[in-house]
Coordinates of C-alpha atoms in Angstrom, one line a residue:
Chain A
X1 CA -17.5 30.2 -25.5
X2 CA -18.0 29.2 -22.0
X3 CA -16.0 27.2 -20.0
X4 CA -18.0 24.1 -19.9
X5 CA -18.4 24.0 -23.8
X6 CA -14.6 24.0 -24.3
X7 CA -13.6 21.1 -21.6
X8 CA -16.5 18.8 -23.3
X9 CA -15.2 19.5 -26.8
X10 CA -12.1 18.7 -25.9
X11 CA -13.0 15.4 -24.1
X12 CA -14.4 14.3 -27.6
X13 CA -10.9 15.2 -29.2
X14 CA -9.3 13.3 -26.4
X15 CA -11.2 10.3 -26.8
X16 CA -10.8 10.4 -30.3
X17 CA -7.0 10.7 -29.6
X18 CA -7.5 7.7 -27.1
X19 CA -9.0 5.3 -29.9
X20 CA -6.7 6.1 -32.7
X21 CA -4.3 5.8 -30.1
X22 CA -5.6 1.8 -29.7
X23 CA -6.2 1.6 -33.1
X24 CA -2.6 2.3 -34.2
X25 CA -1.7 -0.5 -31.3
X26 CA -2.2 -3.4 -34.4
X27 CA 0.8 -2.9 -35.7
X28 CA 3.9 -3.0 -34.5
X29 CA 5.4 -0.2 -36.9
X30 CA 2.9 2.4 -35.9
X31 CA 2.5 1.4 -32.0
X32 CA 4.9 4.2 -30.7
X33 CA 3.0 6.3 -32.5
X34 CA -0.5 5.5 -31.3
X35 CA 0.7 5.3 -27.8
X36 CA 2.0 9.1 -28.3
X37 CA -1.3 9.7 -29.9
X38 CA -3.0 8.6 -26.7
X39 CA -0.8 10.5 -24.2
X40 CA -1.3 13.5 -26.2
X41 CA -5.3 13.3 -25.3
X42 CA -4.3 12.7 -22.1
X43 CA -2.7 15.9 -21.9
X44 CA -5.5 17.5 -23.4
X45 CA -8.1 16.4 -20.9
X46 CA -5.9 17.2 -18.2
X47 CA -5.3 20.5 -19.1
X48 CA -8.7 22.0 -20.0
X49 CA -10.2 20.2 -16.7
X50 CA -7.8 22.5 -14.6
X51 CA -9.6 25.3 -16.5
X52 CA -12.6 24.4 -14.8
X53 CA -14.3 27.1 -12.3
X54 CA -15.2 24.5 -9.7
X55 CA -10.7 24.4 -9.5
X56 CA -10.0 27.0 -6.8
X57 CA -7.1 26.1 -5.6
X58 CA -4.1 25.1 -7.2
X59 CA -1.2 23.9 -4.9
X60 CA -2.8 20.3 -3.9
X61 CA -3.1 19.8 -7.6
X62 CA 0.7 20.9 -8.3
X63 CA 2.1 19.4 -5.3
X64 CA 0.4 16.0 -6.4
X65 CA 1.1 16.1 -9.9
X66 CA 4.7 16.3 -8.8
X67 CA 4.9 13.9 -6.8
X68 CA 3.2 11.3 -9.1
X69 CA 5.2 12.2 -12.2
X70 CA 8.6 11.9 -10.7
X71 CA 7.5 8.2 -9.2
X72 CA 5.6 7.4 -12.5
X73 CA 9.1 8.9 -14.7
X74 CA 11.2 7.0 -12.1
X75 CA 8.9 4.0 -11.8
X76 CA 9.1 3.7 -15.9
X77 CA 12.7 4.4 -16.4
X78 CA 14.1 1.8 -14.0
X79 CA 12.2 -1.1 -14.2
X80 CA 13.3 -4.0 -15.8
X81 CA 11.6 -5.8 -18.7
X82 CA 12.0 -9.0 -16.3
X83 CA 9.6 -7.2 -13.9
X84 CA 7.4 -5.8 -16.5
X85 CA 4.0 -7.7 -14.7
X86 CA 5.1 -6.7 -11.2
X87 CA 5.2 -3.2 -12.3
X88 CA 1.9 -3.4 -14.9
X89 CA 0.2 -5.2 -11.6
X90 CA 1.1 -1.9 -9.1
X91 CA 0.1 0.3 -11.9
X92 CA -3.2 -1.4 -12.3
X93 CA -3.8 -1.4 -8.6
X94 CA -2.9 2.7 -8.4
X95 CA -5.6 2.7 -10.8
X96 CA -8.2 1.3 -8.8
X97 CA -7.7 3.1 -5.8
X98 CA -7.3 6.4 -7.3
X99 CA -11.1 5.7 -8.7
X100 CA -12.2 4.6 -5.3
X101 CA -11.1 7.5 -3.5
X102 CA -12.3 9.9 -6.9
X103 CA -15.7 8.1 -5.9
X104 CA -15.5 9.0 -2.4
X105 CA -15.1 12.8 -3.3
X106 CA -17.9 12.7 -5.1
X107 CA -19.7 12.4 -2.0
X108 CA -19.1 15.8 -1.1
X109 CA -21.4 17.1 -3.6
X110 CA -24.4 18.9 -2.6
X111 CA -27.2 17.0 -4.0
X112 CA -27.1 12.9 -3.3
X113 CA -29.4 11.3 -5.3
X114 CA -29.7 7.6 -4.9
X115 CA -28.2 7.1 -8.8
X116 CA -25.1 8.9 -8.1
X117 CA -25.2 6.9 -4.3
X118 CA -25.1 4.0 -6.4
X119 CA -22.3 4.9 -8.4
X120 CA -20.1 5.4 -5.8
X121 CA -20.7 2.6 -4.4
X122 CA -19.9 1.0 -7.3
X123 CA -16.6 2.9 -7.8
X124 CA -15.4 2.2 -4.1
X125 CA -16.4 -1.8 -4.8
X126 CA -14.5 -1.7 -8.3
X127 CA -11.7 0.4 -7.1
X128 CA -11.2 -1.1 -3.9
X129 CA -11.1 -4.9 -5.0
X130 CA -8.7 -3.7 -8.0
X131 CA -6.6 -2.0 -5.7
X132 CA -5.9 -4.7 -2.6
X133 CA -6.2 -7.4 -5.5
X134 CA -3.4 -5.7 -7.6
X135 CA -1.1 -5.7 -4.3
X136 CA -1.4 -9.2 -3.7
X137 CA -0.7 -9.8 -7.4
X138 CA 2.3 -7.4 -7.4
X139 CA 3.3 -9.3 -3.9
X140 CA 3.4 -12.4 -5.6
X141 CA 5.1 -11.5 -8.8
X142 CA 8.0 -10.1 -7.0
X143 CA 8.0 -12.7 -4.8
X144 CA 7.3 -10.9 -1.5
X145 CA 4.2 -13.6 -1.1
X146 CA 4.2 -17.1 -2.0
X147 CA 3.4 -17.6 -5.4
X148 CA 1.7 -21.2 -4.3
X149 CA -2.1 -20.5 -4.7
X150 CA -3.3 -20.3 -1.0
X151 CA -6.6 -22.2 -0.4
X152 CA -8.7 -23.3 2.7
X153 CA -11.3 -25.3 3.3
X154 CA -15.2 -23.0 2.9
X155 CA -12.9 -20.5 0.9
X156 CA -15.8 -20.1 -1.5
X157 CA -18.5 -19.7 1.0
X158 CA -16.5 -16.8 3.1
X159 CA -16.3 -15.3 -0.7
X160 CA -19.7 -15.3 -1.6
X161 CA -20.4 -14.6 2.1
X162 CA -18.4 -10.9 1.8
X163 CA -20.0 -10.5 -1.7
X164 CA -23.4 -10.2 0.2
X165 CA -22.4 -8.8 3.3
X166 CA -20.4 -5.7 0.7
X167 CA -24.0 -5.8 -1.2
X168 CA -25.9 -4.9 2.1
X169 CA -23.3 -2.2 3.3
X170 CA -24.0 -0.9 -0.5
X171 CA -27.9 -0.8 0.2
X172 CA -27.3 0.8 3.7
X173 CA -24.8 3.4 2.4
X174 CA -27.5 4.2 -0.8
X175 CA -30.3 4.5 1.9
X176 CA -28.7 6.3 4.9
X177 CA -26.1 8.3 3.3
X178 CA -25.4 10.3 6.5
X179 CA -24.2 7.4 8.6
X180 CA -20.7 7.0 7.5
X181 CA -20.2 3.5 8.8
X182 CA -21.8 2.3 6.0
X183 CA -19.1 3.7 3.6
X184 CA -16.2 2.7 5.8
X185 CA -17.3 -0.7 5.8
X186 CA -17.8 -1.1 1.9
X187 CA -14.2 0.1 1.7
X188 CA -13.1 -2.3 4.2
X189 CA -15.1 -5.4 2.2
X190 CA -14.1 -4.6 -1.0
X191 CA -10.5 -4.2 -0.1
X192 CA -11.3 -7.7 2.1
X193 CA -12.6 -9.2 -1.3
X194 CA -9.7 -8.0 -3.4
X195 CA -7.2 -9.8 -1.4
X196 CA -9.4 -12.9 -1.4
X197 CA -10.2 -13.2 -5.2
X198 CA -5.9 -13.4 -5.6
X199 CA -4.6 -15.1 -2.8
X200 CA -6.2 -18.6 -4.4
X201 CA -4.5 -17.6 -8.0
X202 CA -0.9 -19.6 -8.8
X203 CA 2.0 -18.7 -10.1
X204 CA 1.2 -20.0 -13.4
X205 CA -2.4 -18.0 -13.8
X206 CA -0.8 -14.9 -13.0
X207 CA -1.3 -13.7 -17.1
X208 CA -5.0 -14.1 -16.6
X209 CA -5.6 -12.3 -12.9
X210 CA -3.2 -9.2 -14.5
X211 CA -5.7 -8.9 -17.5
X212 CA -8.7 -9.2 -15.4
X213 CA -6.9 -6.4 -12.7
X214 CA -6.4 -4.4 -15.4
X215 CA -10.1 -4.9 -17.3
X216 CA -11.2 -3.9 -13.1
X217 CA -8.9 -1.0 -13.5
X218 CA -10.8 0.3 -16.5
X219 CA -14.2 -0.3 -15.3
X220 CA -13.7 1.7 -11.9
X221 CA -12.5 4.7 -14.1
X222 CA -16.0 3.8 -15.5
X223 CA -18.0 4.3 -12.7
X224 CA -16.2 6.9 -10.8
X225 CA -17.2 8.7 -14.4
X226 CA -20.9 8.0 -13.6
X227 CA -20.5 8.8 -10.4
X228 CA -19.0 12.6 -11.1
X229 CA -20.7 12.8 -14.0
X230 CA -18.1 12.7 -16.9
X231 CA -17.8 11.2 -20.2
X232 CA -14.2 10.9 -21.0
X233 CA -13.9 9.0 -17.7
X234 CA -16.6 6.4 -18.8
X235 CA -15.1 6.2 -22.6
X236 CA -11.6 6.1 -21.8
X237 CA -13.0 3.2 -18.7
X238 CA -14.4 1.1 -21.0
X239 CA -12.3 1.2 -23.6
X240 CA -9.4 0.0 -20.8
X241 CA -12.3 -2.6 -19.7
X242 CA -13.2 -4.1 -23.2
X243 CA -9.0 -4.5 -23.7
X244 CA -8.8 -6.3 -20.2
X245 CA -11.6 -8.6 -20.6
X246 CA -10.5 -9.7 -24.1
X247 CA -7.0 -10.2 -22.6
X248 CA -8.6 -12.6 -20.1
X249 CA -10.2 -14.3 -22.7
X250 CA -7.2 -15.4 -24.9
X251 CA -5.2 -16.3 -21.3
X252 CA -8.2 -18.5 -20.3
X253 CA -8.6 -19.7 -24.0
X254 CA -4.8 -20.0 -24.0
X255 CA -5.2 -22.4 -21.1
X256 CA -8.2 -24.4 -22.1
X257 CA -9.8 -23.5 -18.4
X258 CA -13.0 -21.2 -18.0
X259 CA -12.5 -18.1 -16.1
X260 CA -14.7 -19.2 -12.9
X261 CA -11.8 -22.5 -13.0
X262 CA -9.0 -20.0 -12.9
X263 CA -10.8 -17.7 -10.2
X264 CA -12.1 -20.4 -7.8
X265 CA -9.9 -23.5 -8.5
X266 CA -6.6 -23.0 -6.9
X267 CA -5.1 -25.0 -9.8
X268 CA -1.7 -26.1 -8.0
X269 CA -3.2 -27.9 -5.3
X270 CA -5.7 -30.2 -7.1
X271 CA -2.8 -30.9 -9.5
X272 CA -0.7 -32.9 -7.2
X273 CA -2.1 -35.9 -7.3
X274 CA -1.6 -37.1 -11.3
X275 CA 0.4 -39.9 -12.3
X276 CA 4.0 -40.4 -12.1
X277 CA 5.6 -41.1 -15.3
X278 CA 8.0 -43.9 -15.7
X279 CA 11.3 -43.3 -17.2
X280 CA 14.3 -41.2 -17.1
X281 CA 15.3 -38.3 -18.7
X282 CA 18.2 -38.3 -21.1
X283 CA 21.0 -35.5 -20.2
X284 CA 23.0 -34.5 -22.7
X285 CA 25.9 -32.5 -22.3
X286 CA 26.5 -28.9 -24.4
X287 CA 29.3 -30.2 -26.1
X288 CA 27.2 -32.6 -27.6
X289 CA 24.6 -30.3 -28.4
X290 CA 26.4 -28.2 -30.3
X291 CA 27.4 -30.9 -32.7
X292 CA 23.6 -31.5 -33.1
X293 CA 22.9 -27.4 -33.5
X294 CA 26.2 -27.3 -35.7
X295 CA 24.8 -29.4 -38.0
X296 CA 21.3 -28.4 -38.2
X297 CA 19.0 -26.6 -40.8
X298 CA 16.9 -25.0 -38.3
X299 CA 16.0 -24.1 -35.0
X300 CA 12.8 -22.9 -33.0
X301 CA 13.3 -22.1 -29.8
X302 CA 10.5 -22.2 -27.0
X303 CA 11.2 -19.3 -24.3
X304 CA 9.0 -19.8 -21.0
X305 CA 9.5 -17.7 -17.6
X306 CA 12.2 -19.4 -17.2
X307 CA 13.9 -17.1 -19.8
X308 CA 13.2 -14.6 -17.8
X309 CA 14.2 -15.6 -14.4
X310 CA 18.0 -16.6 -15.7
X311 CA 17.5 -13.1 -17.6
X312 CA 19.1 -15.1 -20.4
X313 CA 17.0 -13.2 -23.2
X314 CA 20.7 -11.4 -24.5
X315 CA 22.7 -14.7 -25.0
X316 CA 19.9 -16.5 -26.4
X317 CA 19.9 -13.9 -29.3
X318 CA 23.5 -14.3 -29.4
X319 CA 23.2 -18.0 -29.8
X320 CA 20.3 -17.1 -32.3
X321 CA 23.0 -14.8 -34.5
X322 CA 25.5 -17.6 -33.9
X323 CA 22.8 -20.6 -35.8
X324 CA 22.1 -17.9 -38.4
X325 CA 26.2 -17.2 -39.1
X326 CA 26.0 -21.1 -39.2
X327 CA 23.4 -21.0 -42.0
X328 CA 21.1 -22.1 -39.9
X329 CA 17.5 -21.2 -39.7
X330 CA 16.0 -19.5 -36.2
X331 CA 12.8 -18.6 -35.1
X332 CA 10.9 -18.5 -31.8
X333 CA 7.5 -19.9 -30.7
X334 CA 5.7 -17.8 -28.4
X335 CA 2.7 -19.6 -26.3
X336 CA 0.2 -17.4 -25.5
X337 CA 0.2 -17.9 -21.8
X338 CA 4.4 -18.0 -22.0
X339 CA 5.8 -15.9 -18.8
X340 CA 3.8 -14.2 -16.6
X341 CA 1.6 -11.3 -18.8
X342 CA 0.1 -11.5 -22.3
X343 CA 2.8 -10.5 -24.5
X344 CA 5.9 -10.6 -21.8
X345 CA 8.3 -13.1 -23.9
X346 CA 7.7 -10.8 -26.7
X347 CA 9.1 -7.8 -24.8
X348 CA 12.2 -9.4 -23.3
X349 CA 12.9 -10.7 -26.7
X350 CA 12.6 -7.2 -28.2
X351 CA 14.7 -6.3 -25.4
X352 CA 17.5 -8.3 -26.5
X353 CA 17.2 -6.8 -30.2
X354 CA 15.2 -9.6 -31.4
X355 CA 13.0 -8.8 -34.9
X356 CA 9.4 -9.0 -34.4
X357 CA 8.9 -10.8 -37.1
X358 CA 10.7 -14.1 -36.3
X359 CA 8.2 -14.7 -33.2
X360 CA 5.4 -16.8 -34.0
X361 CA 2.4 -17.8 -32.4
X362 CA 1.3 -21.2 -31.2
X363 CA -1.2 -21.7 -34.3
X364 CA 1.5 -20.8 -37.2
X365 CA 4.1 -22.8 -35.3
X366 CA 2.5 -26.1 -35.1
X367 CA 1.8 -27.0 -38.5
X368 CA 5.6 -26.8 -39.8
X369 CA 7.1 -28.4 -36.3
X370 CA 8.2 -31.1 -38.3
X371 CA 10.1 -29.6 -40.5
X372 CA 12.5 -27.8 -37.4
X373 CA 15.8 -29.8 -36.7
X374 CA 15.8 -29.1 -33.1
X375 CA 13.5 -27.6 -31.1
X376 CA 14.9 -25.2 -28.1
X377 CA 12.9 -25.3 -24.9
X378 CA 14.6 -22.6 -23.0
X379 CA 12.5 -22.3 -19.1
X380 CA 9.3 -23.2 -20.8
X381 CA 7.3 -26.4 -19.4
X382 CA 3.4 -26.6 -19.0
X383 CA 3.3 -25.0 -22.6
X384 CA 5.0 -28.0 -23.9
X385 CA 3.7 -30.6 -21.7
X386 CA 2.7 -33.3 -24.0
X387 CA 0.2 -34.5 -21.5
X388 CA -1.9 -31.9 -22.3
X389 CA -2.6 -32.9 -25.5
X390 CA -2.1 -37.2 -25.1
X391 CA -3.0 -37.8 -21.3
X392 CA -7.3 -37.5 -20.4
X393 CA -6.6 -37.7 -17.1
X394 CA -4.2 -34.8 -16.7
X395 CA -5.6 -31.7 -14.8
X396 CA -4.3 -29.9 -17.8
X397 CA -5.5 -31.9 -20.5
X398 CA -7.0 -30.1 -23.4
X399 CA -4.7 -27.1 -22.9
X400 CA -3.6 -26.2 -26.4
X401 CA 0.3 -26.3 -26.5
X402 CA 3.4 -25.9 -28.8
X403 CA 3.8 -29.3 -30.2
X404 CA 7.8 -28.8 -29.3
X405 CA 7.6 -33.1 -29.8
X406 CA 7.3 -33.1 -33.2
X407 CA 10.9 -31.9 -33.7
X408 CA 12.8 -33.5 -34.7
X409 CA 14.8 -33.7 -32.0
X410 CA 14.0 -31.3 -28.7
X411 CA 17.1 -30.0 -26.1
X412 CA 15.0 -28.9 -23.2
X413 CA 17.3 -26.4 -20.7
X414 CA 16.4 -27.1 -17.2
X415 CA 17.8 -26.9 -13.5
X416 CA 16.6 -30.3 -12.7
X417 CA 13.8 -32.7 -13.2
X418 CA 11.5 -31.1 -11.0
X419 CA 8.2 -30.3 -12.3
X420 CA 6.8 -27.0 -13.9
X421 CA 4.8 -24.2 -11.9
X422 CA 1.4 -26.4 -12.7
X423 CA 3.3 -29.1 -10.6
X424 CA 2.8 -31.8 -13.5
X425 CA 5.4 -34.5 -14.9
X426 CA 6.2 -33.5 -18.4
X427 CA 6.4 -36.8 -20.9
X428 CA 8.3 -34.3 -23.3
X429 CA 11.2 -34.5 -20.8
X430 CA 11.0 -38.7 -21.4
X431 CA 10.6 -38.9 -24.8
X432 CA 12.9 -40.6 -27.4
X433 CA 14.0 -37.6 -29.1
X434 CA 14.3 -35.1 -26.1
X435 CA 17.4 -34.5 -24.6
X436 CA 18.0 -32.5 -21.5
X437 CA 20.5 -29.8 -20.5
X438 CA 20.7 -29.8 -16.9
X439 CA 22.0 -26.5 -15.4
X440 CA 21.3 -22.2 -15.5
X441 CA 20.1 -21.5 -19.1
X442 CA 21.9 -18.7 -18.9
X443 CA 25.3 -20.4 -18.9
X444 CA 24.1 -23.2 -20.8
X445 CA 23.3 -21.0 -23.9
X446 CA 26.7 -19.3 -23.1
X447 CA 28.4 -22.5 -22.9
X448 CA 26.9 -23.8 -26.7
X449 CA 27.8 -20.2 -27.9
X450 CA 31.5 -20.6 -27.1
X451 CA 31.7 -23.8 -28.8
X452 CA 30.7 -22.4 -32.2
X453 CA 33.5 -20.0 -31.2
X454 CA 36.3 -22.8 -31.1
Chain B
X1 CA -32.1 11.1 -19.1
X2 CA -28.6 11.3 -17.1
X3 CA -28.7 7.6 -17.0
X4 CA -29.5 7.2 -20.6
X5 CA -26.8 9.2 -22.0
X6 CA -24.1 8.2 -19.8
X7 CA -25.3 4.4 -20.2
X8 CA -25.6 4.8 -24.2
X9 CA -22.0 6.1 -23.9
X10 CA -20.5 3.4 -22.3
X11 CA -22.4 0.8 -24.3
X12 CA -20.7 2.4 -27.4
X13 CA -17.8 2.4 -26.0
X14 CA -17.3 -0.9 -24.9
X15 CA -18.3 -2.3 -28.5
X16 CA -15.8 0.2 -30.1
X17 CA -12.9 -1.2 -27.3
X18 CA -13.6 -4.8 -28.5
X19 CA -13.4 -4.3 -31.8
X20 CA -10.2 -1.9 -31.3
X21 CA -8.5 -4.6 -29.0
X22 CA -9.2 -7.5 -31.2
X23 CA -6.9 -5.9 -33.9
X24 CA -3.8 -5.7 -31.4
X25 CA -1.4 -8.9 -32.2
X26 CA -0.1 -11.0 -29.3
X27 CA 2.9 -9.6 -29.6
X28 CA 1.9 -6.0 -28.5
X29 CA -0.1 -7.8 -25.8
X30 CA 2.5 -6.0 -22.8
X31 CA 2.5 -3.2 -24.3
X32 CA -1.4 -2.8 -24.8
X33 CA -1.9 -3.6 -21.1
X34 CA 0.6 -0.7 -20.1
X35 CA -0.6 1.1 -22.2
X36 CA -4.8 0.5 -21.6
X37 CA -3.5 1.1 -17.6
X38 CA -1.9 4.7 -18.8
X39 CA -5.4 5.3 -20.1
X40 CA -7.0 4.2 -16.6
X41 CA -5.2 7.1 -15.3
X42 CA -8.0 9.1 -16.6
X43 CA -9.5 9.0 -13.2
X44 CA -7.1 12.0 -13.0
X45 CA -9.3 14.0 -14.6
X46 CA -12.0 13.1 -11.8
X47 CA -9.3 14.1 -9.0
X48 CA -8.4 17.2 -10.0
X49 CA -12.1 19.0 -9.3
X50 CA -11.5 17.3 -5.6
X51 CA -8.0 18.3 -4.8
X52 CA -8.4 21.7 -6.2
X53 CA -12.0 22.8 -4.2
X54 CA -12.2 24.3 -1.0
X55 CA -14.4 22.6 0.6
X56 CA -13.2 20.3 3.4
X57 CA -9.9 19.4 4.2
X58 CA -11.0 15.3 3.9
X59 CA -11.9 16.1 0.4
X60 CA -8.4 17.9 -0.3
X61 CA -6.8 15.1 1.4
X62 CA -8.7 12.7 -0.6
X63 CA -8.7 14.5 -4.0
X64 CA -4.7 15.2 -3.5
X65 CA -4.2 11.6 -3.0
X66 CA -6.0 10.6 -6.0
X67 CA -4.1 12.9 -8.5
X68 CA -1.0 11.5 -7.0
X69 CA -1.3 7.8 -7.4
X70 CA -3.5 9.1 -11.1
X71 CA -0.6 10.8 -11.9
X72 CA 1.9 8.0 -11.7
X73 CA -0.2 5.7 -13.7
X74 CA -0.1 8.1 -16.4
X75 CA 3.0 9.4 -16.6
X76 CA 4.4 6.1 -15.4
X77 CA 2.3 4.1 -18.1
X78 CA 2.7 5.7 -21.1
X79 CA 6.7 6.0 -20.7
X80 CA 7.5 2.6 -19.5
X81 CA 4.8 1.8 -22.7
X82 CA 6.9 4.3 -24.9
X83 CA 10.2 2.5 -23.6
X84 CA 8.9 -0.9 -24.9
X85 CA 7.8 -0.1 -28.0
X86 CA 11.0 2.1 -29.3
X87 CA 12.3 -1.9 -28.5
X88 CA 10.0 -3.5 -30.9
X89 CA 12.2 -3.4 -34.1
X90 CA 11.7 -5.3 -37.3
X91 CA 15.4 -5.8 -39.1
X92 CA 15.3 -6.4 -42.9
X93 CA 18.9 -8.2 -43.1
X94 CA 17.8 -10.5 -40.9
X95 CA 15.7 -14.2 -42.1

């Protein structure tokens, strides 16, 4: 059989590997599996493409390879859950750039028709944005960059202004192949735009610029496929791009905002200038609440990135254990757009040993919120900010949120008064049956703990 | 025809991702993106014909560098994707 035969049959066993692999994703029980599934036809198309005549040479290959597993291994072994997006947002943006420069080889190839000129354009647009975008998403994650969104006056005209200008390099580069200043320039614009589509994205809209970064991910594998002329590159692509793009969809759903309002709005700055609540806040002290949590039925707690900042996702499931000892009922309610990346409170919980199947969504969460004794808001704010749901002139009204109100009575853990990310006064934190515990949430929680231990 | 193929391809393929990703509950969401970004690393694939030829040292340079930052998406994604999920634990005694 020659050569050419077996690598393309085994890129349809590998795809097939790669869907079953997604497929077995919808469920938590058989995940592991499906994700083994998928690195298995990895391997496969990794190993018959080295079979390939056009492979001469093997030591660049090796010496990568090396390099990139022991980074990926030590990358993947070390990081904590906390920094889960940080690391999901460099991975993305290796992505990208390793399908801009796979579209830049493909230039080397003898024949340049204006199709494949075209695709490699498209992969070095794709790939470039993705990878400078991704940086500037990592940068801000970990905190390197201000996670303020950072705005300036014509911002949208100098975007649309690089869009054409990278479209006209694109043209040139299709038509004049030979001049090379063409190329370097669409690198330079695309990386340009990349760092320009972030920059204006807040703290707060992080979850829907990683899903986006990682549908871009997928969707330069896709092109760099056309552009080299392989299949498993554009299945395997667009399979990552359809999963990205529906990720952005239930962040932007999440947050009631359309995807051009997240992209172009710079949320955090138009937001300062709502209404001042009247009112104080009632603190209440832990000794206090655990006379209220001692005597209570159940509890839902409401875990934001605050959770995750005091890394208080351990004691929390200690204080959960603790309620439940007390024959109290626990669960959690997870807001789609909780933390920082689809799914994030969901890992940290895991983390700490927590059962799947006592996190709940916003939508089965709401109906029964009168029937919880106290609800826990542990670092989570704009996803229970009652103004999105009472207040029409809020910048966030209409934002569907976890109605933590209806409680019967809500202990919200906070450092201070200050407003969330979004910048927004939250009514919860003045309502009658809301009390607040001031202070780390990590010690608070420890603090409540130890009095069910007296 | 090229373009046909390759175009009909990815059509397919995008349908089949949507209706695979809509199954995925929010609580694998993390794990789905690490995941999905372990798959991206299939640009490796692309890098490996360009690192291993001999034709010019910028495509060498350019391939090499490819596999490399391909290689720790892959390797990198789908363990940090397999270290989250051997988390996800469902416990009976519990509720």
């Amino acid at each position: 059989m020659p050569t050419i035969m077996l690598i393309n049959l085994s890129y349809i066993v590998a795809a097939v590997l790669f869907i079953l692999g997604l497929k077995l994703l919808g469920s938590p029980a058989t995940a592991r599996r499906g994700n083994m599934l998928s690195a298995l036809g990895m391997l496969l198309a990794v190993v018959v493409t080295l079979l390939d005549h056009a492979i001469i040479d093997y030591r660049w290959i090796l010496l990568g390879m090396v390099i990139g597993s022991v980074v990926g291994a030590l990358a993947a072994r070390l990081v904590a859950m906390t920094a889960m997006p940080e690391m999901v947002a460099l991975f993305n943006g290796f992505g990208g750039i390793a399908s801009l420069l796979v579209g830049w080889v493909a230039l080397a190839q003898p024949q340049l028709d204006n199709f494949l000129l075209l695709t490699v354009f498209l992969s070095i647009l794709i790939g470039g944005v993705t990878f400078t975008g991704s940086l500037v998403a990592w940068g801000k994650l970990s905190e390197l960059l201000p996670g303020r969104p950072i705005v300036f006056r014509g911002q949208r005209l100098v975007n649309v202004a690089l869009l054409l200008a990278n479209f006209a390099c694109g043209a040139m580069f299709v038509l004049d192949p030979q001049q090379p200043l063409w190329l370097y320039l669409t690198i330079a614009l695309s990386a340009t735009m990349g760092v320009m589509t972030v920059i204006p994205i807040g703290g707060a809209d992080m979850p829907v610029i990683i899903s986006l970064l990682n549908s871009y991910s997928g969707l330069a594998a896709c092109a760099a496929g056309f552009a080299i002329n392989n299949n498993i590159l554009i299945v395997a692509g667009s399979l990552v791009g359809a999963s990205g793009i529906i990720l952005t969809r239930i962040m932007c759903k999440a947050m009631n905002r359309t995807l051009g309002n997240v992209l172009f709005s710079g949320f955090g700055a138009a937001a300062a200038a709502s209404d001042k609540i009247e009112g104080e806040g009632t603190a209440l002290s832990a000794e206090d609440a655990y006379y209220v949590l001692e005597a209570a039925q159940s509890v839902v707690i409401i875990p934001g990135y605050g959770m995750a900042v005091a890394q208080a996702q351990h004691v929390v499931k200690e204080l959960q254990e603790v309620l439940q000892q007390n024959g109290c009922e626990v669960v959690y309610a997870i807001h789609p757009v909780a933390g920082r990346m689809p799914g994030h409170m969901n890992v940290l919980l895991a983390e700490a040993d927590v059962s799947y199947d006592l996190l709940l969504e916003m939508d089965d969460i709401n109906p029964r919120m009168e029937t919880f004794d106290v609800a826990i808001v542990i670092g989570a704010n704009d996803v229970v900010n009652t103004a999105a749901r009472d207040t029409i002139s809020s910048p966030i009204f209409g934002m569907p949120i976890i109605n933590a109100d209806y409680a019967r009575s809500v202990f919200v853990l906070k450092r201070s008064m200050a407003s969330g990310f979004a910048g927004l006064d939250n009514p919860l934190f003045y309502g009658k049956n809301s009390r607040m515990i001031f202070g780390d949430a990590k010690e608070t929680v420890n603090k409540l703990i130890r009095e069910f231990s007296t | 025809m090229e373009l046909v193929y390759l175009s009909f391809i990815l059509i397919l393929s995008v349908f089949l991702g949507f209706e695979l990703i809509q199954k995925v509950p929010s609580t694998l969401h993390t794990p789905l993106m690490s995941g999905a970004n372990a798959i991206s690393g299939i640009t490796l694939v692309g890098a490996l014909a360009g690192a291993g030829s001999e034709s010019s040292i910028l495509t060498i340079i350019l391939g090499t560098t490819a596999v490399t930052f391909a290689t720790i998406n892959v390797v990198g994604g789908y363990l940090v994707t397999d270290r989250m999920l051997a988390m996800f634990k469902k416990k009976a005694t519990e509720k």
